[in-house]
Amino acid sequence: MTGLEAAYAFPVVRRRFPIGQFATGFGAIAALAFIAAVVGKSQAVEWSAIPAFMIDPSILGGLLLTLQLTVAAMLIGIALGAVLSAMAISGNIVLQTMAAGFVWCFRGVPLIVQIFFWFNIALFVPDLKLGGIDISVNAIVTPAVAGLLALGLHEAANMSEVIRAGLLSVDSGQHDACRALGMTRGQALRGIVLPQAIRVIIPPTGNQAIGMLKASAIVSVIGMEDLLTRAQHIYARNFLVIELLIVASIWYLAVTTIATVGQHYLERAFARGYGRRNAARANAAVAAEDSRP
């Protein structure tokens, strides 16, 4: 080996046994086994009743309503949040103030308070008069509508900040290039800015959707027949409280797991090629630096 080859030769590094990971994994498995043994030996829980209630028609109906409520609230939150984020970065002081006021109100007030407010909105507006026809607000704002309004508007306030952060993550040079090409703000947003910002927006949006799935259980306080409410109705009759709560928890965990896997693949699809572009830029910068005299 010549002196030049010896200078650039990489040292041989022997792989060490990951004793820290092994110890941590063994400790975690031991702790889970201990908890499972303690819980499994409990005589107060009828474990045999849980599989039957997992496929109970009432439970499955509540699960379907929970999924419908989650999807509808997320659609409202994303659509209205996109409008609010556009208002927040519009440069119009009136629109910015309106967007900031909406976010301040609906993100600052606890969700359960908003649910009770919409459920009791008839105390403020008993009826609506449209063309001489009186319409009772109680007939319009049912528990389902009250829960959807509260969840949707609360989510819109959160999603507006998520989308706004994603839009602001795009380099300002992209906006300058769009103006130089004669593109309008709308064209630049749809064609240039949003496709780059979506990679940043998707991860927190997935987290918000999973959080919405769990937060939808709050509508049980107004009697909406979601998964948790159906479980409560059943254990109010047979007194199997822990068993029904375990059933509801298993279904929440199952749906959350599916949503998490879907989020992972969606993030990977939108991030495809981004790491390679960054690596290519880094390699080009190193090559340019090395070519300097």
PDB file of N, CA and C in Angstrom, residues 4 120 127 189 198-199 203 237:
ATOM      1  N   LEU A   4      -0.089   7.354  -0.258  1.00  0.00           N
ATOM      2  CA  LEU A   4      -1.343   8.028  -0.584  1.00  0.00           C
ATOM      3  C   LEU A   4      -2.549   7.147  -0.270  1.00  0.00           C
ATOM      4  N   ASN A 120     -76.861  23.574  23.252  1.00  0.00           N
ATOM      5  CA  ASN A 120     -77.829  24.467  23.907  1.00  0.00           C
ATOM      6  C   ASN A 120     -77.980  25.784  23.158  1.00  0.00           C
ATOM      7  N   ASP A 127     -85.699  30.118  17.661  1.00  0.00           N
ATOM      8  CA  ASP A 127     -86.227  29.743  16.351  1.00  0.00           C
ATOM      9  C   ASP A 127     -85.706  30.694  15.284  1.00  0.00           C
ATOM     10  N   LEU A 189     -50.102  29.511  -5.879  1.00  0.00           N
ATOM     11  CA  LEU A 189     -50.465  28.680  -4.730  1.00  0.00           C
ATOM     12  C   LEU A 189     -50.838  27.272  -5.177  1.00  0.00           C
ATOM     13  N   ILE A 198     -47.415  20.327   0.666  1.00  0.00           N
ATOM     14  CA  ILE A 198     -48.218  19.177   1.080  1.00  0.00           C
ATOM     15  C   ILE A 198     -47.382  18.152   1.830  1.00  0.00           C
ATOM     16  N   ARG A 199     -46.099  18.062   1.502  1.00  0.00           N
ATOM     17  CA  ARG A 199     -45.222  17.109   2.189  1.00  0.00           C
ATOM     18  C   ARG A 199     -45.084  17.469   3.661  1.00  0.00           C
ATOM     19  N   PRO A 203     -48.050  15.028   7.602  1.00  0.00           N
ATOM     20  CA  PRO A 203     -47.838  14.387   8.921  1.00  0.00           C
ATOM     21  C   PRO A 203     -48.690  14.964  10.051  1.00  0.00           C
ATOM     22  N   ARG A 237     -76.762  -1.804  31.629  1.00  0.00           N
ATOM     23  CA  ARG A 237     -77.741  -2.879  31.794  1.00  0.00           C
ATOM     24  C   ARG A 237     -77.144  -4.134  32.422  1.00  0.00           C
TER      25      ARG A 237
END
